[in-house]
Short mmCIF file of C-alpha atoms in Angstrom, two decimals:
data_model
loop_
_atom_site.label_atom_id
_atom_site.label_comp_id
_atom_site.label_asym_id
_atom_site.label_seq_id
_atom_site.Cartn_x
_atom_site.Cartn_y
_atom_site.Cartn_z
CA MET A 4 -34.70 30.16 7.37
CA ILE A 5 -34.96 33.82 6.38
CA LYS A 6 -35.33 34.60 2.68
CA VAL A 7 -33.20 37.65 1.88
CA GLY A 8 -33.04 39.71 -1.30
CA ILE A 9 -30.52 42.44 -2.04
CA THR A 10 -31.11 45.11 -4.67
CA GLY A 11 -27.75 46.22 -5.96
CA GLN A 12 -26.53 42.69 -5.25
CA SER A 13 -23.60 43.02 -7.67
CA GLY A 14 -22.35 46.32 -6.23
CA PHE A 15 -19.66 46.96 -3.62
CA ILE A 16 -21.71 46.56 -0.44
CA GLY A 17 -24.14 44.15 -2.08
CA THR A 18 -21.37 41.72 -3.02
CA HIS A 19 -20.00 41.66 0.53
CA LEU A 20 -23.44 41.21 2.05
CA TYR A 21 -24.42 38.50 -0.44
CA ASN A 22 -21.18 36.56 0.10
CA THR A 23 -21.36 36.86 3.88
CA LEU A 24 -24.94 35.61 3.98
CA GLY A 25 -23.68 32.65 1.96
CA LEU A 26 -21.45 31.65 4.89
CA TYR A 27 -24.60 30.76 6.88
CA PRO A 28 -26.75 28.54 4.63
CA ASP A 29 -28.61 27.19 7.66
CA ARG A 30 -29.87 30.69 8.54
CA PHE A 31 -30.40 32.53 5.25
CA GLN A 32 -31.70 31.76 1.79
CA ARG A 33 -30.44 34.29 -0.73
CA ILE A 34 -33.02 35.35 -3.30
CA ALA A 35 -31.24 36.27 -6.53
CA PHE A 36 -31.64 39.79 -7.86
CA GLU A 37 -30.47 41.44 -11.10
CA ASP A 38 -30.55 45.16 -11.85
CA SER A 39 -32.68 44.45 -14.92
CA TYR A 40 -35.58 43.48 -12.62
CA PHE A 41 -36.30 47.18 -12.11
CA ASP A 42 -37.35 47.34 -15.77
CA ASP A 43 -39.36 44.09 -15.65
CA PRO A 44 -42.43 44.38 -13.38
CA ILE A 45 -43.12 40.64 -13.53
CA LYS A 46 -39.66 39.72 -12.27
CA LEU A 47 -39.64 42.52 -9.69
CA ASN A 48 -43.05 41.40 -8.40
CA GLY A 49 -41.81 37.82 -8.13
CA PHE A 50 -38.72 39.00 -6.30
CA VAL A 51 -40.57 40.93 -3.60
CA GLN A 52 -43.03 38.07 -3.12
CA SER A 53 -40.14 35.68 -2.46
CA CYS A 54 -38.45 37.75 0.28
CA ASP A 55 -38.88 37.99 4.03
CA ALA A 56 -36.35 40.83 4.05
CA ILE A 57 -35.06 43.12 1.30
CA VAL A 58 -31.92 45.20 1.67
CA HIS A 59 -32.30 48.05 -0.81
CA LEU A 60 -28.79 49.07 -1.85
CA ALA A 61 -29.34 49.84 -5.53
CA ALA A 62 -28.56 53.49 -6.19
CA MET A 63 -26.60 55.85 -8.39
CA ASN A 64 -23.74 57.58 -6.56
CA ARG A 65 -22.14 59.66 -9.29
CA HIS A 66 -23.16 61.27 -12.57
CA ASN A 67 -22.28 64.47 -14.41
CA ASP A 68 -25.87 65.65 -13.93
CA PRO A 69 -26.95 65.62 -10.24
CA GLN A 70 -30.59 65.69 -11.32
CA VAL A 71 -30.10 62.27 -12.97
CA ILE A 72 -28.76 60.92 -9.65
CA TYR A 73 -31.77 62.28 -7.79
CA GLN A 74 -34.38 61.03 -10.24
CA THR A 75 -32.77 57.60 -10.65
CA ASN A 76 -32.63 56.93 -6.92
CA ILE A 77 -36.19 58.10 -6.27
CA ASN A 78 -37.46 55.98 -9.17
CA LEU A 79 -35.73 52.86 -7.84
CA CYS A 80 -37.38 53.34 -4.44
CA GLN A 81 -40.78 53.93 -6.01
CA LYS A 82 -40.53 50.86 -8.26
CA LEU A 83 -39.77 48.65 -5.27
CA ILE A 84 -42.69 50.12 -3.33
CA ASN A 85 -45.01 49.69 -6.32
CA ALA A 86 -44.05 46.03 -6.61
CA CYS A 87 -44.75 45.44 -2.92
CA GLU A 88 -48.14 47.12 -3.12
CA ALA A 89 -49.12 45.41 -6.39
CA THR A 90 -48.45 42.00 -4.84
CA ARG A 91 -49.52 42.93 -1.30
CA SER A 92 -46.09 41.84 -0.13
CA LYS A 93 -44.78 43.08 3.20
CA PRO A 94 -41.09 42.22 3.43
CA HIS A 95 -39.00 43.96 6.06
CA ILE A 96 -37.20 46.52 3.92
CA ILE A 97 -33.82 47.80 5.08
CA PHE A 98 -32.80 50.92 3.18
CA SER A 99 -29.24 52.09 2.75
CA SER A 100 -29.19 55.84 3.23
CA SER A 101 -26.19 58.05 3.87
CA THR A 102 -24.90 60.72 6.23
CA GLN A 103 -25.03 62.91 3.13
CA GLU A 104 -28.72 63.34 3.95
CA GLU A 105 -27.46 66.28 6.00
CA ARG A 106 -25.79 67.94 2.99
CA ASP A 107 -27.32 70.30 0.49
CA ASN A 108 -26.87 68.12 -2.60
CA LEU A 109 -29.22 66.12 -4.79
CA TYR A 110 -27.64 62.77 -3.88
CA GLY A 111 -28.28 63.39 -0.19
CA LYS A 112 -31.77 64.66 -1.00
CA SER A 113 -32.53 61.48 -2.97
CA LYS A 114 -31.46 59.37 0.01
CA ARG A 115 -33.50 61.37 2.50
CA GLU A 116 -36.63 61.43 0.37
CA GLY A 117 -36.23 57.77 -0.59
CA ARG A 118 -36.10 56.82 3.09
CA LEU A 119 -39.25 58.82 3.75
CA LEU A 120 -41.03 57.06 0.87
CA PHE A 121 -40.32 53.68 2.48
CA ASP A 122 -41.28 55.06 5.88
CA GLN A 123 -44.68 56.11 4.52
CA TRP A 124 -45.14 52.77 2.72
CA ALA A 125 -44.47 50.82 5.90
CA ARG A 126 -46.87 52.92 7.99
CA ARG A 127 -49.52 52.73 5.28
CA ASN A 128 -49.25 48.93 5.06
CA HIS A 129 -48.61 48.20 8.74
CA THR A 130 -45.28 46.51 8.14
CA ALA A 131 -41.63 46.93 9.14
CA PHE A 132 -39.01 49.27 7.73
CA SER A 133 -35.49 50.17 8.84
CA GLY A 134 -33.69 53.17 7.37
CA PHE A 135 -29.91 52.94 7.89
CA ILE A 136 -27.98 56.24 7.92
CA ILE A 137 -24.51 55.05 6.93
CA PRO A 138 -21.14 56.86 7.06
CA ASN A 139 -18.41 56.48 4.43
CA VAL A 140 -17.83 52.80 3.67
CA PHE A 141 -14.48 51.31 2.61
CA GLY A 142 -13.21 47.83 1.96
CA PRO A 143 -11.95 45.38 -0.66
CA PHE A 144 -13.36 45.50 -4.20
CA GLY A 145 -14.80 49.01 -3.97
CA LYS A 146 -14.83 50.83 -7.30
CA PRO A 147 -12.11 53.51 -7.66
CA TYR A 148 -13.32 57.03 -8.44
CA TYR A 149 -16.82 55.95 -7.41
CA ASN A 150 -17.29 54.23 -4.04
CA SER A 151 -14.74 55.91 -1.78
CA VAL A 152 -11.50 57.86 -1.63
CA VAL A 153 -9.93 54.76 -0.02
CA ALA A 154 -10.64 52.75 -3.17
CA THR A 155 -9.28 55.52 -5.36
CA PHE A 156 -6.04 55.93 -3.38
CA CYS A 157 -5.45 52.15 -3.20
CA HIS A 158 -5.95 51.77 -6.94
CA GLN A 159 -3.66 54.71 -7.73
CA LEU A 160 -0.83 53.57 -5.45
CA THR A 161 -0.87 49.99 -6.75
CA HIS A 162 -0.97 51.14 -10.39
CA ASN A 163 1.87 53.70 -10.25
CA GLU A 164 -0.43 56.71 -10.26
CA GLU A 165 -0.03 59.78 -8.08
CA PRO A 166 -2.90 60.42 -5.64
CA LYS A 167 -3.94 64.02 -5.07
CA ILE A 168 -5.79 65.54 -2.14
CA ASP A 169 -8.46 68.02 -3.13
CA VAL A 170 -9.79 68.75 0.37
CA ASP A 171 -7.96 67.51 3.46
CA GLY A 172 -11.13 66.88 5.40
CA GLU A 173 -11.85 64.47 8.21
CA LEU A 174 -13.30 61.12 7.15
CA ARG A 175 -15.70 59.11 9.28
CA LEU A 176 -15.38 55.56 8.07
CA ILE A 177 -16.87 52.12 8.57
CA TYR A 178 -15.35 48.93 7.15
CA VAL A 179 -17.68 47.08 4.84
CA SER A 180 -17.65 43.89 6.94
CA GLU A 181 -18.62 45.90 10.02
CA LEU A 182 -21.54 47.38 8.09
CA VAL A 183 -22.56 43.93 6.88
CA GLU A 184 -22.82 42.80 10.51
CA HIS A 185 -25.33 45.59 11.15
CA PHE A 186 -27.40 44.37 8.19
CA ILE A 187 -27.26 40.76 9.34
CA THR A 188 -28.27 41.66 12.89
CA LYS A 189 -31.30 43.50 11.53
CA ILE A 190 -32.15 40.68 9.12
CA ASP A 191 -31.98 38.22 12.02
CA SER A 192 -34.62 40.27 13.81
CA VAL A 193 -37.04 39.51 10.95
CA ALA A 194 -37.43 35.95 12.22
CA GLN A 195 -38.37 37.26 15.65
CA SER A 196 -40.88 39.85 14.43
CA ARG A 197 -42.78 38.17 11.59
CA ASN A 198 -45.97 38.16 13.60
CA ALA A 199 -45.30 41.35 15.53
CA VAL A 200 -46.90 44.76 15.00
CA SER A 201 -45.49 47.08 12.37
CA HIS A 202 -42.27 48.86 13.22
CA VAL A 203 -40.67 51.83 11.49
CA GLU A 204 -37.23 53.07 12.54
CA THR A 205 -34.27 55.16 11.53
CA VAL A 206 -30.92 53.63 12.54
CA GLN A 207 -27.78 55.74 12.79
CA ILE A 208 -24.89 53.42 11.93
CA PRO A 209 -21.84 54.58 13.90
CA HIS A 210 -18.51 55.12 12.20
CA THR A 211 -15.65 52.99 13.54
CA ALA A 212 -12.69 55.15 12.48
CA THR A 213 -11.93 58.84 12.04
CA ILE A 214 -8.97 59.97 9.97
CA LYS A 215 -7.91 62.97 7.89
CA VAL A 216 -7.47 62.43 4.18
CA SER A 217 -3.77 63.27 4.43
CA ALA A 218 -3.25 60.76 7.26
CA LEU A 219 -5.08 58.11 5.29
CA LEU A 220 -2.85 58.68 2.28
CA ALA A 221 0.25 58.55 4.50
CA ARG A 222 -0.76 55.11 5.82
CA LEU A 223 -1.45 53.80 2.35
CA ASN A 224 1.90 55.18 1.16
CA ASP A 225 3.53 53.19 3.98
CA PHE A 226 1.87 50.04 2.64
CA LYS A 227 3.19 50.83 -0.82
CA SER A 228 6.78 51.52 0.24
CA ASN A 229 7.02 48.63 2.72
CA TYR A 230 4.71 45.86 1.53
CA PHE A 231 4.28 46.63 -2.17
CA ASP A 232 7.92 47.53 -2.79
CA LYS A 233 9.78 45.56 -0.07
CA GLY A 234 7.40 42.74 0.91
CA ILE A 235 7.19 43.79 4.58
CA PHE A 236 3.86 43.20 6.30
CA PRO A 237 2.62 46.01 8.59
CA ASN A 238 1.48 45.53 12.16
CA LEU A 239 -2.05 44.16 11.80
CA THR A 240 -2.98 44.16 15.48
CA ASP A 241 -5.19 47.23 15.19
CA PRO A 242 -8.49 46.34 13.44
CA PHE A 243 -8.54 49.53 11.37
CA GLU A 244 -4.95 48.98 10.20
CA ARG A 245 -5.77 45.37 9.32
CA ASN A 246 -8.92 46.36 7.43
CA LEU A 247 -7.09 49.12 5.56
CA PHE A 248 -4.25 46.76 4.64
CA ASN A 249 -6.64 44.03 3.44
CA THR A 250 -8.34 46.67 1.33
CA PHE A 251 -5.05 47.88 -0.14
CA VAL A 252 -3.89 44.36 -1.04
CA CYS A 253 -7.03 43.66 -3.07
CA TYR A 254 -6.15 46.43 -5.54
CA ILE A 255 -2.87 44.79 -6.49
CA ASP A 256 -2.87 43.10 -9.88
CA HIS A 257 -2.07 39.68 -8.44
CA GLU A 258 -1.80 38.08 -11.87
CA LYS A 259 1.22 40.29 -12.64
CA PHE A 260 2.57 40.90 -9.14
CA PHE A 261 2.99 37.25 -8.03
CA PRO A 262 4.87 35.04 -7.55
CA ARG A 263 7.52 37.19 -5.89
CA MET A 264 10.98 35.69 -6.11
CA LEU A 265 12.98 35.42 -2.92
CA GLU A 266 16.73 36.00 -2.65
CA LEU A 267 18.47 32.65 -2.33
CA LYS A 268 21.89 32.87 -0.67
CA THR A 269 24.19 29.87 -0.95
CA ASP A 270 27.68 28.99 0.27
CA ASP A 271 29.61 25.86 1.23
CA ARG A 272 27.32 25.38 4.26
CA GLY A 273 24.13 25.25 2.20
CA SER A 274 21.47 27.87 1.46
CA PHE A 275 19.49 30.60 3.23
CA VAL A 276 16.41 32.57 2.20
CA GLU A 277 14.20 35.13 3.98
CA THR A 278 10.56 34.14 3.44
CA VAL A 279 8.56 36.84 5.25
CA LYS A 280 9.31 40.14 6.99
CA LEU A 281 6.80 41.25 9.60
CA ASN A 282 5.86 44.18 11.74
CA SER A 283 2.98 41.97 12.82
CA GLY A 284 2.25 38.88 14.88
CA GLY A 285 0.49 35.77 13.74
CA GLN A 286 1.57 32.20 13.21
CA VAL A 287 4.21 30.50 11.07
CA SER A 288 3.74 26.91 9.95
CA PHE A 289 5.68 24.42 7.84
CA SER A 290 4.34 21.60 5.69
CA THR A 291 5.42 18.93 3.28
CA THR A 292 3.05 17.94 0.48
CA LYS A 293 3.26 14.61 -1.30
CA PRO A 294 3.26 14.46 -5.13
CA GLY A 295 -0.23 14.88 -6.57
CA VAL A 296 -1.70 16.14 -3.28
CA THR A 297 -3.67 19.40 -3.04
CA ARG A 298 -3.97 21.43 0.18
CA GLY A 299 -6.35 24.28 0.95
CA ASN A 300 -9.47 25.05 -1.10
CA HIS A 301 -10.62 27.55 1.50
CA PHE A 302 -10.76 31.31 2.02
CA HIS A 303 -10.57 33.85 4.83
CA THR A 304 -12.53 37.04 5.42
CA ARG A 305 -10.01 38.90 7.60
CA LYS A 306 -6.72 36.94 7.82
CA ALA A 307 -3.70 37.85 5.68
CA GLU A 308 -1.65 34.86 4.57
CA ARG A 309 1.57 34.03 2.68
CA PHE A 310 2.65 30.77 1.03
CA ALA A 311 6.42 30.43 0.56
CA VAL A 312 7.51 27.43 -1.52
CA ILE A 313 11.14 26.67 -0.70
CA LYS A 314 11.51 23.16 -2.20
CA GLY A 315 9.73 21.24 -4.92
CA LYS A 316 7.34 22.16 -7.70
CA ALA A 317 3.90 23.50 -6.85
CA VAL A 318 0.94 25.23 -8.45
CA ILE A 319 -0.99 27.79 -6.38
CA GLU A 320 -4.50 28.71 -7.51
CA LEU A 321 -6.72 31.61 -6.39
CA ARG A 322 -10.29 32.59 -7.26
CA ARG A 323 -12.29 35.46 -5.85
CA ILE A 324 -15.52 34.27 -4.25
CA GLY A 325 -18.50 34.89 -6.51
CA THR A 326 -16.41 35.00 -9.69
CA ASP A 327 -15.18 32.41 -12.20
CA LYS A 328 -11.71 33.79 -13.02
CA LYS A 329 -8.93 31.58 -11.68
CA LEU A 330 -5.36 32.79 -11.11
CA THR A 331 -2.66 30.12 -11.49
CA PHE A 332 0.95 30.46 -10.32
CA GLU A 333 3.71 27.94 -10.94
CA LEU A 334 6.47 27.86 -8.32
CA ASP A 335 9.73 25.92 -8.22
CA GLY A 336 11.31 26.10 -4.78
CA ASP A 337 14.51 24.32 -5.87
CA ARG A 338 15.38 26.85 -8.57
CA ASN A 339 13.61 30.02 -7.39
CA PRO A 340 12.11 30.04 -3.86
CA SER A 341 9.10 32.34 -4.12
CA VAL A 342 5.92 33.50 -2.43
CA VAL A 343 2.28 34.18 -3.20
CA ASP A 344 0.05 36.13 -0.78
CA MET A 345 -3.63 35.31 -0.33
CA PRO A 346 -6.10 38.22 -0.41
CA ILE A 347 -9.20 37.91 1.72
CA TRP A 348 -12.31 36.53 -0.01
CA PHE A 349 -10.10 34.57 -2.44
CA THR A 350 -10.34 30.80 -2.14
CA HIS A 351 -6.93 29.25 -2.65
CA ASN A 352 -5.03 25.99 -2.79
CA ILE A 353 -1.57 24.57 -3.38
CA LYS A 354 -0.83 21.37 -5.32
CA ASN A 355 2.37 19.38 -5.65
CA VAL A 356 2.95 18.94 -9.40
CA GLY A 357 6.45 17.47 -9.13
CA ASN A 358 7.95 14.09 -8.31
CA ASP A 359 9.32 15.02 -4.86
CA ASP A 360 7.78 16.47 -1.72
CA VAL A 361 6.98 20.18 -1.74
CA TYR A 362 8.19 22.14 1.29
CA THR A 363 6.06 25.19 2.12
CA ILE A 364 6.28 27.77 4.89
CA PHE A 365 2.93 29.39 5.73
CA TRP A 366 2.44 32.66 7.59
CA ILE A 367 -1.01 33.82 8.67
CA SER A 368 -1.79 36.99 10.58
CA GLU A 369 -3.62 35.40 13.53
CA HIS A 370 -3.08 32.47 15.87
CA PHE A 371 -5.41 29.61 15.06
CA ASN A 372 -8.60 29.76 17.14
CA PRO A 373 -10.81 26.66 16.84
CA ASN A 374 -13.81 28.71 17.98
CA ASP A 375 -13.28 31.39 15.29
CA THR A 376 -11.23 29.91 12.48
CA ASP A 377 -12.20 32.45 9.79
CA THR A 378 -11.74 29.56 7.37
CA PHE A 379 -14.48 28.68 4.88
CA PHE A 380 -14.13 25.80 2.44
CA GLU A 381 -14.80 26.24 -1.27
CA THR A 382 -13.02 24.57 -4.18
CA VAL A 383 -10.99 26.94 -6.33
#
């Protein structure tokens, strides 16, 4: 069992890393961290003493005064180093730096000099340190106007704002879950090197997609016009397209957007309703649910999914992993057949609250693979 701490645990990358580590409780023990620890030497000392590995993500990305960014980031690095030296702790520190190290700005300078501070600490104390040089990161739950242009565009398009391109440059991107896998691979190596000699390294994390800002905005506009406005799912075969779509969906205000009513057509033969329109593959399933029965209570980390209630009364619940807020949707398939889509990292369920069976059509973006289900159980 590897004891892992994450500074900046509540931030964009920190949240994804923390939640992903939680999927493997037999391999990792997560050591809780709060930003306030940086101002409490006793708690910070206790934190570093408890960890086999620390992923240092805490940093300031934006501020009106670049000097504040620089000084804040250097101070955070120094406080962590001071705590390690005060307690003679030697966790394997993994530092999140940026490709902006190459640029002539104070943020990039703070990242470069912070990495060198950890490098010197590790050599001085004969321990291990890994400095990750990371490209632009995108993914669900990033903060608009702060973490990435992807987050900003997604927020603007789903909130009826007009995105603007300042510089149509080329973006080198990595999806947050891909970056998390790099962290986990490095953390895993801690177990293999606890008794090994000290090791200091700089790791260039490769980008997984390259796209111009204008092309990025065009793809996101397609999501808005087809999925957001018409309910049509894009082709999710390409990993980048799937990751971009899953990111886009998470910026929708689900509480207001769902359930989406379907058009019920009736004549003397009966009724007809279109439940899902796809430019993608995947799997369609059908279920009946007995009165009082609840299905689900699980979440996915990459699969898109739609529940279409076409008969009976049901309640669908969603809750984002790591949060307490629950979204509740009441659906009546007899009167208004309707759908709710499941964002990734939201645990969800469906319960029959009527007196008759509920009929539900499920679509999910991948065929079921028993060796890689991407299904994790947690009660809403």
